[in-house]
Amino acid sequence: MTNDEINEMYETYNQCLGEHGLPKGKPTGGDGAGPVQEQRPDPGDEAAAEAACIGQKPLPPWEYDIANPESADFVHAVVQCLRDKGVKYVDEEPATPGEDRRVLSFGGPNNDSESITKGLNLVGTCEKEQAHK
């Protein structure tokens, strides 16, 4: 999928959330001076909107989807590939409750900029290499 296609799917999902009462992070605090803060919706309203729009929510890529029993192996292989290509700080993050996809993190505890840059530049290559094995 192209980025435009992905963005279009998320726009449809976000529009559905808005139609069910979930605000889209409107600025608070009036005059435009100072930092902009997002207003957090009521948890009950948020859950109701997400439940109403669940059929519109885009699925994660199958390789990263927690519902895919092979996704953990794929993500582990991508991390190993990145390390083999010289990315010093790259990790698999444990899935948190409610998440539907596995996540990679770059930079380690000190946000190593070289690892972040190199990792972001190479992740697509490693994904392709692992998908074709």
PDB file of C-alpha atoms in Angstrom:
ATOM      1  CA  MET A   1       0.000   0.000   0.000  1.00  0.00           C
ATOM      2  CA  THR A   2       1.117   3.540  -0.595  1.00  0.00           C
ATOM      3  CA  ASN A   3       1.302   6.124   2.187  1.00  0.00           C
ATOM      4  CA  ASP A   4      -1.629   7.956   0.574  1.00  0.00           C
ATOM      5  CA  GLU A   5      -3.766   4.797   0.714  1.00  0.00           C
ATOM      6  CA  ILE A   6      -2.840   4.201   4.352  1.00  0.00           C
ATOM      7  CA  ASN A   7      -3.582   7.836   5.233  1.00  0.00           C
ATOM      8  CA  GLU A   8      -6.947   7.592   3.482  1.00  0.00           C
ATOM      9  CA  MET A   9      -7.890   4.527   5.551  1.00  0.00           C
ATOM     10  CA  TYR A  10      -6.937   6.290   8.779  1.00  0.00           C
ATOM     11  CA  GLU A  11      -8.849   9.408   7.723  1.00  0.00           C
ATOM     12  CA  THR A  12     -11.974   7.265   7.299  1.00  0.00           C
ATOM     13  CA  TYR A  13     -11.418   5.708  10.733  1.00  0.00           C
ATOM     14  CA  ASN A  14     -10.770   9.092  12.375  1.00  0.00           C
ATOM     15  CA  GLN A  15     -13.867  10.530  10.718  1.00  0.00           C
ATOM     16  CA  CYS A  16     -15.936   7.672  12.166  1.00  0.00           C
ATOM     17  CA  LEU A  17     -14.473   8.334  15.627  1.00  0.00           C
ATOM     18  CA  GLY A  18     -15.420  12.008  15.274  1.00  0.00           C
ATOM     19  CA  GLU A  19     -18.952  11.095  14.223  1.00  0.00           C
ATOM     20  CA  HIS A  20     -19.241   9.056  17.421  1.00  0.00           C
ATOM     21  CA  GLY A  21     -18.179  11.892  19.706  1.00  0.00           C
ATOM     22  CA  LEU A  22     -14.423  11.448  19.891  1.00  0.00           C
ATOM     23  CA  PRO A  23     -12.731  14.838  19.435  1.00  0.00           C
ATOM     24  CA  LYS A  24      -9.666  15.101  17.212  1.00  0.00           C
ATOM     25  CA  GLY A  25      -7.249  16.730  19.687  1.00  0.00           C
ATOM     26  CA  LYS A  26      -8.551  20.285  19.552  1.00  0.00           C
ATOM     27  CA  PRO A  27      -6.307  22.950  21.085  1.00  0.00           C
ATOM     28  CA  THR A  28      -7.304  24.274  24.483  1.00  0.00           C
ATOM     29  CA  GLY A  29      -6.463  27.517  26.182  1.00  0.00           C
ATOM     30  CA  GLY A  30      -7.726  30.208  23.888  1.00  0.00           C
ATOM     31  CA  ASP A  31      -5.496  32.913  22.525  1.00  0.00           C
ATOM     32  CA  GLY A  32      -2.898  30.790  20.733  1.00  0.00           C
ATOM     33  CA  ALA A  33      -0.094  31.871  23.051  1.00  0.00           C
ATOM     34  CA  GLY A  34       1.831  29.199  24.877  1.00  0.00           C
ATOM     35  CA  PRO A  35       1.814  25.448  24.356  1.00  0.00           C
ATOM     36  CA  VAL A  36      -1.127  23.679  22.780  1.00  0.00           C
ATOM     37  CA  GLN A  37      -2.584  20.874  24.865  1.00  0.00           C
ATOM     38  CA  GLU A  38      -4.772  18.071  23.607  1.00  0.00           C
ATOM     39  CA  GLN A  39      -7.940  17.466  25.549  1.00  0.00           C
ATOM     40  CA  ARG A  40      -8.273  13.846  26.636  1.00  0.00           C
ATOM     41  CA  PRO A  41     -11.781  12.455  26.022  1.00  0.00           C
ATOM     42  CA  ASP A  42     -13.798  10.715  28.700  1.00  0.00           C
ATOM     43  CA  PRO A  43     -12.619   7.043  28.769  1.00  0.00           C
ATOM     44  CA  GLY A  44     -16.202   5.791  28.427  1.00  0.00           C
ATOM     45  CA  ASP A  45     -16.829   7.990  25.377  1.00  0.00           C
ATOM     46  CA  GLU A  46     -13.525   6.896  23.881  1.00  0.00           C
ATOM     47  CA  ALA A  47     -14.326   3.193  24.351  1.00  0.00           C
ATOM     48  CA  ALA A  48     -17.813   3.639  22.878  1.00  0.00           C
ATOM     49  CA  ALA A  49     -16.478   5.466  19.802  1.00  0.00           C
ATOM     50  CA  GLU A  50     -13.756   2.867  19.243  1.00  0.00           C
ATOM     51  CA  ALA A  51     -16.283   0.035  19.567  1.00  0.00           C
ATOM     52  CA  ALA A  52     -18.600   1.719  17.057  1.00  0.00           C
ATOM     53  CA  CYS A  53     -15.759   2.181  14.555  1.00  0.00           C
ATOM     54  CA  ILE A  54     -13.893  -1.112  15.014  1.00  0.00           C
ATOM     55  CA  GLY A  55     -14.826  -2.236  11.493  1.00  0.00           C
ATOM     56  CA  GLN A  56     -13.200   0.900  10.045  1.00  0.00           C
ATOM     57  CA  LYS A  57      -9.912   0.595  11.961  1.00  0.00           C
ATOM     58  CA  PRO A  58      -7.065  -0.314   9.596  1.00  0.00           C
ATOM     59  CA  LEU A  59      -5.321  -3.571  10.403  1.00  0.00           C
ATOM     60  CA  PRO A  60      -1.578  -3.542  10.980  1.00  0.00           C
ATOM     61  CA  PRO A  61       0.659  -5.159   8.365  1.00  0.00           C
ATOM     62  CA  TRP A  62       0.321  -8.944   8.704  1.00  0.00           C
ATOM     63  CA  GLU A  63       4.025  -9.311   9.544  1.00  0.00           C
ATOM     64  CA  TYR A  64       3.536  -7.091  12.623  1.00  0.00           C
ATOM     65  CA  ASP A  65      -0.011  -8.176  13.536  1.00  0.00           C
ATOM     66  CA  ILE A  66      -0.216  -9.799  16.965  1.00  0.00           C
ATOM     67  CA  ALA A  67      -2.942 -12.074  15.574  1.00  0.00           C
ATOM     68  CA  ASN A  68      -0.343 -13.585  13.224  1.00  0.00           C
ATOM     69  CA  PRO A  69       1.395 -16.431  15.085  1.00  0.00           C
ATOM     70  CA  GLU A  70       4.532 -15.900  12.979  1.00  0.00           C
ATOM     71  CA  SER A  71       4.843 -12.156  13.619  1.00  0.00           C
ATOM     72  CA  ALA A  72       7.104 -12.520  16.682  1.00  0.00           C
ATOM     73  CA  ASP A  73       9.590 -14.532  14.605  1.00  0.00           C
ATOM     74  CA  PHE A  74       9.425 -11.982  11.773  1.00  0.00           C
ATOM     75  CA  VAL A  75      10.060  -9.021  14.096  1.00  0.00           C
ATOM     76  CA  HIS A  76      12.912 -10.877  15.801  1.00  0.00           C
ATOM     77  CA  ALA A  77      14.491 -11.604  12.402  1.00  0.00           C
ATOM     78  CA  VAL A  78      14.163  -7.944  11.369  1.00  0.00           C
ATOM     79  CA  VAL A  79      15.895  -6.859  14.585  1.00  0.00           C
ATOM     80  CA  GLN A  80      18.717  -9.354  13.970  1.00  0.00           C
ATOM     81  CA  CYS A  81      19.073  -8.133  10.383  1.00  0.00           C
ATOM     82  CA  LEU A  82      19.299  -4.514  11.557  1.00  0.00           C
ATOM     83  CA  ARG A  83      21.928  -5.429  14.141  1.00  0.00           C
ATOM     84  CA  ASP A  84      23.880  -7.333  11.483  1.00  0.00           C
ATOM     85  CA  LYS A  85      23.807  -4.168   9.351  1.00  0.00           C
ATOM     86  CA  GLY A  86      25.293  -2.098  12.180  1.00  0.00           C
ATOM     87  CA  VAL A  87      22.284  -0.695  14.045  1.00  0.00           C
ATOM     88  CA  LYS A  88      23.582  -0.716  17.599  1.00  0.00           C
ATOM     89  CA  TYR A  89      20.387   0.149  19.498  1.00  0.00           C
ATOM     90  CA  VAL A  90      17.287  -1.598  18.150  1.00  0.00           C
ATOM     91  CA  ASP A  91      14.832  -3.648  20.174  1.00  0.00           C
ATOM     92  CA  GLU A  92      11.536  -5.484  19.962  1.00  0.00           C
ATOM     93  CA  GLU A  93       9.058  -3.858  22.316  1.00  0.00           C
ATOM     94  CA  PRO A  94       6.652  -6.110  24.231  1.00  0.00           C
ATOM     95  CA  ALA A  95       3.057  -5.678  23.193  1.00  0.00           C
ATOM     96  CA  THR A  96       0.931  -3.769  25.656  1.00  0.00           C
ATOM     97  CA  PRO A  97      -2.663  -4.777  26.369  1.00  0.00           C
ATOM     98  CA  GLY A  98      -4.986  -3.502  23.658  1.00  0.00           C
ATOM     99  CA  GLU A  99      -2.252  -3.130  21.040  1.00  0.00           C
ATOM    100  CA  ASP A 100      -2.706  -4.982  17.774  1.00  0.00           C
ATOM    101  CA  ARG A 101       0.827  -4.740  16.388  1.00  0.00           C
ATOM    102  CA  ARG A 102       4.402  -5.504  17.359  1.00  0.00           C
ATOM    103  CA  VAL A 103       6.769  -2.540  17.521  1.00  0.00           C
ATOM    104  CA  LEU A 104      10.481  -1.892  16.984  1.00  0.00           C
ATOM    105  CA  SER A 105      12.283   0.839  18.897  1.00  0.00           C
ATOM    106  CA  PHE A 106      15.464   2.590  17.842  1.00  0.00           C
ATOM    107  CA  GLY A 107      18.014   4.572  19.825  1.00  0.00           C
ATOM    108  CA  GLY A 108      18.087   2.825  23.178  1.00  0.00           C
ATOM    109  CA  PRO A 109      17.787   4.626  26.521  1.00  0.00           C
ATOM    110  CA  ASN A 110      19.927   7.576  25.364  1.00  0.00           C
ATOM    111  CA  ASN A 111      18.192   8.067  21.974  1.00  0.00           C
ATOM    112  CA  ASP A 112      21.338   7.321  20.010  1.00  0.00           C
ATOM    113  CA  SER A 113      20.814   9.375  16.853  1.00  0.00           C
ATOM    114  CA  GLU A 114      23.041   7.158  14.696  1.00  0.00           C
ATOM    115  CA  SER A 115      20.978   4.075  15.581  1.00  0.00           C
ATOM    116  CA  ILE A 116      17.733   5.925  14.958  1.00  0.00           C
ATOM    117  CA  THR A 117      18.826   7.243  11.567  1.00  0.00           C
ATOM    118  CA  LYS A 118      20.471   4.029  10.415  1.00  0.00           C
ATOM    119  CA  GLY A 119      17.575   1.905  11.721  1.00  0.00           C
ATOM    120  CA  LEU A 120      14.913   3.977   9.977  1.00  0.00           C
ATOM    121  CA  ASN A 121      16.898   3.909   6.742  1.00  0.00           C
ATOM    122  CA  LEU A 122      17.448   0.131   6.841  1.00  0.00           C
ATOM    123  CA  VAL A 123      14.201  -1.218   8.319  1.00  0.00           C
ATOM    124  CA  GLY A 124      12.500  -1.457   4.905  1.00  0.00           C
ATOM    125  CA  THR A 125      15.445  -3.400   3.489  1.00  0.00           C
ATOM    126  CA  CYS A 126      15.435  -5.839   6.399  1.00  0.00           C
ATOM    127  CA  GLU A 127      11.666  -6.276   6.198  1.00  0.00           C
ATOM    128  CA  LYS A 128      11.935  -7.165   2.505  1.00  0.00           C
ATOM    129  CA  GLU A 129      14.821  -9.543   3.119  1.00  0.00           C
ATOM    130  CA  GLN A 130      12.941 -11.360   5.895  1.00  0.00           C
ATOM    131  CA  ALA A 131       9.649 -11.469   3.984  1.00  0.00           C
ATOM    132  CA  HIS A 132      11.347 -13.309   1.112  1.00  0.00           C
ATOM    133  CA  LYS A 133      12.888 -16.045   3.261  1.00  0.00           C
TER     134      LYS A 133
END
